[in-house]
PDB file of C-alpha atoms in Angstrom:
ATOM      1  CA  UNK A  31     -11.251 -14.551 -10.773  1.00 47.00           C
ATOM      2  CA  UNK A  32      -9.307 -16.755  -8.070  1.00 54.00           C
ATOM      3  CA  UNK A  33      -9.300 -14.845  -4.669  1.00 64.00           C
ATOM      4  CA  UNK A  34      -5.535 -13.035  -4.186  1.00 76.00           C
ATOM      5  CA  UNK A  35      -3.487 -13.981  -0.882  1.00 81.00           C
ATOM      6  CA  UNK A  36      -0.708 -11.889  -0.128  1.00 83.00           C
ATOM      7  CA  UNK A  37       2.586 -13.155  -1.042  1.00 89.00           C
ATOM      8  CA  UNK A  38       6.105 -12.432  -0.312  1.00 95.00           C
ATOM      9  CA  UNK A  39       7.367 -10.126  -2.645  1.00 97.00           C
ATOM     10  CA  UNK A  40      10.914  -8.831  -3.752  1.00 96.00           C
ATOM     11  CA  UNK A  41      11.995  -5.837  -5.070  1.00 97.00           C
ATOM     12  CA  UNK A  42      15.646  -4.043  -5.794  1.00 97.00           C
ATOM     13  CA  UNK A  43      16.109  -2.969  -2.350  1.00 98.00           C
ATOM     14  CA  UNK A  44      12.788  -4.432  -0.396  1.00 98.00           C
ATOM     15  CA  UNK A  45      11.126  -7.570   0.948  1.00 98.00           C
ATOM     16  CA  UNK A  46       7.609  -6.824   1.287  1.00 98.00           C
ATOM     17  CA  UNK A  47       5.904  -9.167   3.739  1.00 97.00           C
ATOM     18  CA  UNK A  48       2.643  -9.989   4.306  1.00 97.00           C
ATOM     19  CA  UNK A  49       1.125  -8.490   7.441  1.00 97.00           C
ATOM     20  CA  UNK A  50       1.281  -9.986  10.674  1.00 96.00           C
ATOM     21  CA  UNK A  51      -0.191  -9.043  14.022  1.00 96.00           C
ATOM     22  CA  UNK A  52       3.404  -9.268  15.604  1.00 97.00           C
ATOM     23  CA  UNK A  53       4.347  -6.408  13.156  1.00 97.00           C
ATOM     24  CA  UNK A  54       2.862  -3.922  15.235  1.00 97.00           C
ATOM     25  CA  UNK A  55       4.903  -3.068  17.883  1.00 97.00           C
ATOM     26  CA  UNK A  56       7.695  -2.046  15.166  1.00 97.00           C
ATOM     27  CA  UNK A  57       5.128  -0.406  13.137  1.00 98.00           C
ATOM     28  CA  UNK A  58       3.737   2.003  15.560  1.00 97.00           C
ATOM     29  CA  UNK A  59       7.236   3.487  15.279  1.00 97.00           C
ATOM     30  CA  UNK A  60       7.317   3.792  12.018  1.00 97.00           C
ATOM     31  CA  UNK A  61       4.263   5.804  12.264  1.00 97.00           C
ATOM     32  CA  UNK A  62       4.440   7.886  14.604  1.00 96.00           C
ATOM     33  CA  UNK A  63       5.142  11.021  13.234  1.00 96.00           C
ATOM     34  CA  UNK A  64       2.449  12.970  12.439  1.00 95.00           C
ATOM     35  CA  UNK A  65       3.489  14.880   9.615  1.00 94.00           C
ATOM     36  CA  UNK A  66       2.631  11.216   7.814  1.00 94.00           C
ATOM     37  CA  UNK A  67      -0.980  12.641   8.524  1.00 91.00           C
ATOM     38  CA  UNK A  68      -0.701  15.639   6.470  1.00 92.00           C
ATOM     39  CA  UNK A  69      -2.853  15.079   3.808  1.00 89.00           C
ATOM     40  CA  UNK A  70      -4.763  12.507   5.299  1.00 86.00           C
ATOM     41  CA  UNK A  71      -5.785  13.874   8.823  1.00 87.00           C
ATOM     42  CA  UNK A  72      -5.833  12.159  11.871  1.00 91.00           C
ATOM     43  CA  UNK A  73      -3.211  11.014  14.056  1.00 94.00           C
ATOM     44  CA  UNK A  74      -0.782   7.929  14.644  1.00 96.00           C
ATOM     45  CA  UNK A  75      -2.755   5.316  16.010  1.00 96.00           C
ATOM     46  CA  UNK A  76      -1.734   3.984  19.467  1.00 96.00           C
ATOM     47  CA  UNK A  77       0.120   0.823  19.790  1.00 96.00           C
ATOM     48  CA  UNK A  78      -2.727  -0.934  21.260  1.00 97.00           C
ATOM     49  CA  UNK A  79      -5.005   0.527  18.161  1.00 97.00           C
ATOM     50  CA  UNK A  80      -2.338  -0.456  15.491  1.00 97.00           C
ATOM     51  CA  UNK A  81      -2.129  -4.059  17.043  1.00 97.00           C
ATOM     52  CA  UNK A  82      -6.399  -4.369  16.797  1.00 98.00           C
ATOM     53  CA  UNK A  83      -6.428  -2.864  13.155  1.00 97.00           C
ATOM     54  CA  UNK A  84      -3.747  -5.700  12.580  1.00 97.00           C
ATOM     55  CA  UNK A  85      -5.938  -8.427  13.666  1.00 97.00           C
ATOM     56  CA  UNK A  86      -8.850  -7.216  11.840  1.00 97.00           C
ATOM     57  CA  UNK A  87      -6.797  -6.781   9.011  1.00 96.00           C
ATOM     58  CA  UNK A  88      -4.910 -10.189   9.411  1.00 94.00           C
ATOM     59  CA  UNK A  89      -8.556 -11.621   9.836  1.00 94.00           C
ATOM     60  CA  UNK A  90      -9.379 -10.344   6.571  1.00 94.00           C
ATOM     61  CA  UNK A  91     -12.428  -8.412   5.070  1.00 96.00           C
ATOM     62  CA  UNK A  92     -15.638  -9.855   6.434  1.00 96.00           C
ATOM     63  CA  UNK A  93     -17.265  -9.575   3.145  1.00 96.00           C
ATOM     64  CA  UNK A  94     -16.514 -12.709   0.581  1.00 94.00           C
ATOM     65  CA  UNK A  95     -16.627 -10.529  -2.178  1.00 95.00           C
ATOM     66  CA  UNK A  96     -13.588  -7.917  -1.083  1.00 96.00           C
ATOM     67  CA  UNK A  97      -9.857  -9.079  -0.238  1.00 96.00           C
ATOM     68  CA  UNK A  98      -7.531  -7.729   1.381  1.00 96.00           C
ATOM     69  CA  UNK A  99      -3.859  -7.691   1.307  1.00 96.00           C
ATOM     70  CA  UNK A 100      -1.588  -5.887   3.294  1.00 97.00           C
ATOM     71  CA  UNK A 101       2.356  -5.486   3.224  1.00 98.00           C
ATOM     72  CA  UNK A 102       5.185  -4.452   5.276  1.00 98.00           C
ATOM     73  CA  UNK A 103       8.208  -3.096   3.482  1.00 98.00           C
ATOM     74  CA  UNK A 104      11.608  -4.049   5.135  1.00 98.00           C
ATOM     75  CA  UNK A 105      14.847  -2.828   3.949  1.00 98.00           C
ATOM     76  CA  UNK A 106      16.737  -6.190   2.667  1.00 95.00           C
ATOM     77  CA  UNK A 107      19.832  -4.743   3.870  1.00 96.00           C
ATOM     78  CA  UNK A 108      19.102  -4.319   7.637  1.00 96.00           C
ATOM     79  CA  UNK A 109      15.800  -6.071   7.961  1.00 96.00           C
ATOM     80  CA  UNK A 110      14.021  -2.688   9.016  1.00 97.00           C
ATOM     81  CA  UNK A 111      10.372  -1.943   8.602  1.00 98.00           C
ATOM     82  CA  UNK A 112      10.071   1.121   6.464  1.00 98.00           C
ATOM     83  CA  UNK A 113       6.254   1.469   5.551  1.00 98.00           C
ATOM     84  CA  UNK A 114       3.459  -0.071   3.983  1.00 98.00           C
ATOM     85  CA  UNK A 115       1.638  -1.065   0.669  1.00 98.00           C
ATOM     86  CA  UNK A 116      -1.756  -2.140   0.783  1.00 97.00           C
ATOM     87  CA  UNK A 117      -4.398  -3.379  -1.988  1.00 98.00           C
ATOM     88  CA  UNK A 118      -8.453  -3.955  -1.406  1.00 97.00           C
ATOM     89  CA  UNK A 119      -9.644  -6.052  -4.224  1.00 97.00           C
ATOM     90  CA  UNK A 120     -12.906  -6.296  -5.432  1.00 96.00           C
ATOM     91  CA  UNK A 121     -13.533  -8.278  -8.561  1.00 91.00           C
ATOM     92  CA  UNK A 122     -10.861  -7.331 -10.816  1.00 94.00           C
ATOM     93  CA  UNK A 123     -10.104  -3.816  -9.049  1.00 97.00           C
ATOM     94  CA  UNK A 124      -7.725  -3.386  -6.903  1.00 98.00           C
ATOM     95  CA  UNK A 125      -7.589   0.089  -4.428  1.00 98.00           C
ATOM     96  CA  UNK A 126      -4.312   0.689  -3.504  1.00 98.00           C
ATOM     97  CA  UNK A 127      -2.285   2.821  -1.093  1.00 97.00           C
ATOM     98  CA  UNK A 128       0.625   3.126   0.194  1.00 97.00           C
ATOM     99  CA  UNK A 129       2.931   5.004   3.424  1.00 97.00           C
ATOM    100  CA  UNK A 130       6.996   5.058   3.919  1.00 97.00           C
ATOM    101  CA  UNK A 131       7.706   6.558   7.039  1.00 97.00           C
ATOM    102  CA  UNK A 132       9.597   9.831   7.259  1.00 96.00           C
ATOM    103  CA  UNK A 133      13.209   8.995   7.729  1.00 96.00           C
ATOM    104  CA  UNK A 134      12.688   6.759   4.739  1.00 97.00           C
ATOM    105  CA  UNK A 135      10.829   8.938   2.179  1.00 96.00           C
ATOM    106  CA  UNK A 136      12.500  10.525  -0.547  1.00 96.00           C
ATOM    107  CA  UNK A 137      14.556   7.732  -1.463  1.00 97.00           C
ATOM    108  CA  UNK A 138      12.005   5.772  -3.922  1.00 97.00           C
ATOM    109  CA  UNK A 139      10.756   2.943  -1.846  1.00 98.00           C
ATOM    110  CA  UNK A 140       7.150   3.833  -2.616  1.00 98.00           C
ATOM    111  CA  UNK A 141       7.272   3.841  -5.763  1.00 97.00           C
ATOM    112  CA  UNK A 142       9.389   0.652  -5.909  1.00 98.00           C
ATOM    113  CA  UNK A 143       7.284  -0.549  -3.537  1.00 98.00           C
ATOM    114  CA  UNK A 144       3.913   0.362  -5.534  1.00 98.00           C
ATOM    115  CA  UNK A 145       5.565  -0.755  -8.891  1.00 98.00           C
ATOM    116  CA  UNK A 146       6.063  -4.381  -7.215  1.00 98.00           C
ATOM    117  CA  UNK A 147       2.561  -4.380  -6.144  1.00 97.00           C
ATOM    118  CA  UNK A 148       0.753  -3.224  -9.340  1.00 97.00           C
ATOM    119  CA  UNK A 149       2.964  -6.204 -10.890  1.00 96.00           C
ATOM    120  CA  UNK A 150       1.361  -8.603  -8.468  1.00 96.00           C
ATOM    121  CA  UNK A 151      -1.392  -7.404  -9.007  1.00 96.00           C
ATOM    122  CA  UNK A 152      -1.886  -8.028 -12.683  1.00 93.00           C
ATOM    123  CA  UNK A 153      -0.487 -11.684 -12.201  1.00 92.00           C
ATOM    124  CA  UNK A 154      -3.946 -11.802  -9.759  1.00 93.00           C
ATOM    125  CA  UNK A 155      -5.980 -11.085 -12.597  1.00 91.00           C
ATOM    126  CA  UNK A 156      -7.022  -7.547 -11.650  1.00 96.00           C
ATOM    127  CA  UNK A 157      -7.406  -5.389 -13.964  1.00 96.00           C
ATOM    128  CA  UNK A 158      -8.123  -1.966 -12.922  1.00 98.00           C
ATOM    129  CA  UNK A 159      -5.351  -0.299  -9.809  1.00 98.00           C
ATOM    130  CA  UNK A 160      -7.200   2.720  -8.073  1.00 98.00           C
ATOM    131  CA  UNK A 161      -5.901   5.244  -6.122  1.00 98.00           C
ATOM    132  CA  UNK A 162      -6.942   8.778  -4.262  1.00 98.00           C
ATOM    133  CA  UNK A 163      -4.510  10.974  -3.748  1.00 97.00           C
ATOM    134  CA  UNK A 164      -4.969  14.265  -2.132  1.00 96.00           C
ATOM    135  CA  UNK A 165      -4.373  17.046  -5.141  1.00 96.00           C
ATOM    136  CA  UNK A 166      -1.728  19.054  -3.357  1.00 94.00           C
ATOM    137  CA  UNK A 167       0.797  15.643  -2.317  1.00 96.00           C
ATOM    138  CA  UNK A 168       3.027  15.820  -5.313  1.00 96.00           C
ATOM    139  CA  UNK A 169       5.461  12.964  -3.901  1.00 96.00           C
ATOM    140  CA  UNK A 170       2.211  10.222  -3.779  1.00 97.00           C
ATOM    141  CA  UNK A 171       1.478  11.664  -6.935  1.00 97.00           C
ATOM    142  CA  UNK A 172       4.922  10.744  -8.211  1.00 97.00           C
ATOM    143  CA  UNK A 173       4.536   7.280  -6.397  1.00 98.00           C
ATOM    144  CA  UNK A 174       1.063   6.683  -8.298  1.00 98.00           C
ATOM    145  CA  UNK A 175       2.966   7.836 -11.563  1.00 97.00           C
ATOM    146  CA  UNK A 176       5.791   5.360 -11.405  1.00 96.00           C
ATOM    147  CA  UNK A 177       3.014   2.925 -10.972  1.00 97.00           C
ATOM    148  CA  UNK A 178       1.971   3.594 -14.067  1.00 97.00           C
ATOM    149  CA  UNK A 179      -1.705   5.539 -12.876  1.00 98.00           C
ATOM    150  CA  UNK A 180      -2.885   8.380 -14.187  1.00 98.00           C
ATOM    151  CA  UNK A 181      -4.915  11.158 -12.647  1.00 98.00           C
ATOM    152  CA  UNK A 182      -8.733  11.042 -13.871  1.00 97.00           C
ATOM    153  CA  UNK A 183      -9.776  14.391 -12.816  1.00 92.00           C
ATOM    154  CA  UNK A 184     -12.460  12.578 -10.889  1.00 97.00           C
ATOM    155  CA  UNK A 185     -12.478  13.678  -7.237  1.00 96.00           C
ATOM    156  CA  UNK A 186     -13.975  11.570  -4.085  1.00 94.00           C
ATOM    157  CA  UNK A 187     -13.969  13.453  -0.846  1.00 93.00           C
ATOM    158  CA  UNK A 188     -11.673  15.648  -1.747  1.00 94.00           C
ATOM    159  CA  UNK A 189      -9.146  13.082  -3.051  1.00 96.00           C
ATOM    160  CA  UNK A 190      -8.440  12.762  -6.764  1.00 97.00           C
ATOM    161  CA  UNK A 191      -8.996   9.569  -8.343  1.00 98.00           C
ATOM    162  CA  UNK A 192      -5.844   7.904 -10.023  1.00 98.00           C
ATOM    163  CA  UNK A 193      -6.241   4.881 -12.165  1.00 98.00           C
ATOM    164  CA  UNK A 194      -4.444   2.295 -13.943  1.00 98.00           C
ATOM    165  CA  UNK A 195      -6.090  -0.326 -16.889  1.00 97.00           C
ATOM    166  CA  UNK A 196      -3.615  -3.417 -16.436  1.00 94.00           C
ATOM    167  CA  UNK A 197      -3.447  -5.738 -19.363  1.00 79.00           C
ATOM    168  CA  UNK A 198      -1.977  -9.378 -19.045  1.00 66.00           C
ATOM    169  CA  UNK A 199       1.955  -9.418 -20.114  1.00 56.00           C
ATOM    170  CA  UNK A 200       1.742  -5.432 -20.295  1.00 53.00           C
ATOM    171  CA  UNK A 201       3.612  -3.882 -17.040  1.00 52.00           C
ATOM    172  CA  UNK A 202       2.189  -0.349 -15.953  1.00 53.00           C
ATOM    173  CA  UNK A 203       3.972   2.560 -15.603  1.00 53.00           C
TER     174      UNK A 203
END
């Protein structure tokens, strides 16, 4: 399996961009509310935090064996950051996840978002998409779904775990 580099990638409505250090600043807004901690816990990272978990991230993984890849979505029609899509590959599995910030959600970008990566992913020879979802968020549940993943029943801290078996020439979801 040839080790995946983020690309550029297009959708209806998005550019998703690989991840850059510089996209921080712009970010951190984006992020900031905390109701995008909900299901996940925490809270939005400082500016100063976001723009070292860039680096790191931008650095990529330490370990040979793991990639990862890291977008920013921008609207195409006003060049704004709206959220991200991320993917940690390992072999030919792929964890995935993805956030939209609040004054975006509800409109479908995740999903178009996560449909655009799953594509990607399959032409990076992966074959298995992962995700954990939190049982009670019903709209990452419908992002996951328009993915084409399917719940497993399987649940890791809490989280359930939502899968995808990608075939080459066969788009999920």
């Amino acid at each position: 399996m040839r080790t995946p580099e983020a690309a550029a990638l297009r959708t209806d409505r998005l550019d998703l961009l690989p991840l850059r250090p510089a996209d921080a600043e712009e970010m951190a807004l984006v992020l900031a509310d905390p109701a995008l901690h909900t299901f996940t816990g925490g809270e939005p990272d400082t500016l100063d935090a976001l723009r070292a978990r860039y680096r790191r991230l931008s650095a990529g993984s330490p370990d040979p064996g793991v990639t990862w890849c890291n977008w920013v979505l921008r609207l195409r029609a006003d060049g704004r950051a709206t959220g991200y899509v991320q993917a940690t590959v390992t072999a030919d599995t792929a964890e995935i996840a993805w956030v939209v910030g609040v004054p975006w959600q509800g409109r479908g970008l995740a999903g178009e978002a996560a449909r655009a990566l799953v594509a990607w992913l399959r032409t990076q020879d992966v074959r298995t998409v992962v995700a954990h979802i939190h049982p009670g968020h019903q709209a990452s549940a419908a992002v996951a779904r328009a993915a084409g993943l399917s719940p497993t029943g399987e649940l890791q801290d809490g989280e359930v775990r939502w899968e995808a078996e990608l075939s080459p020439g066969r788009p999920a979801g």
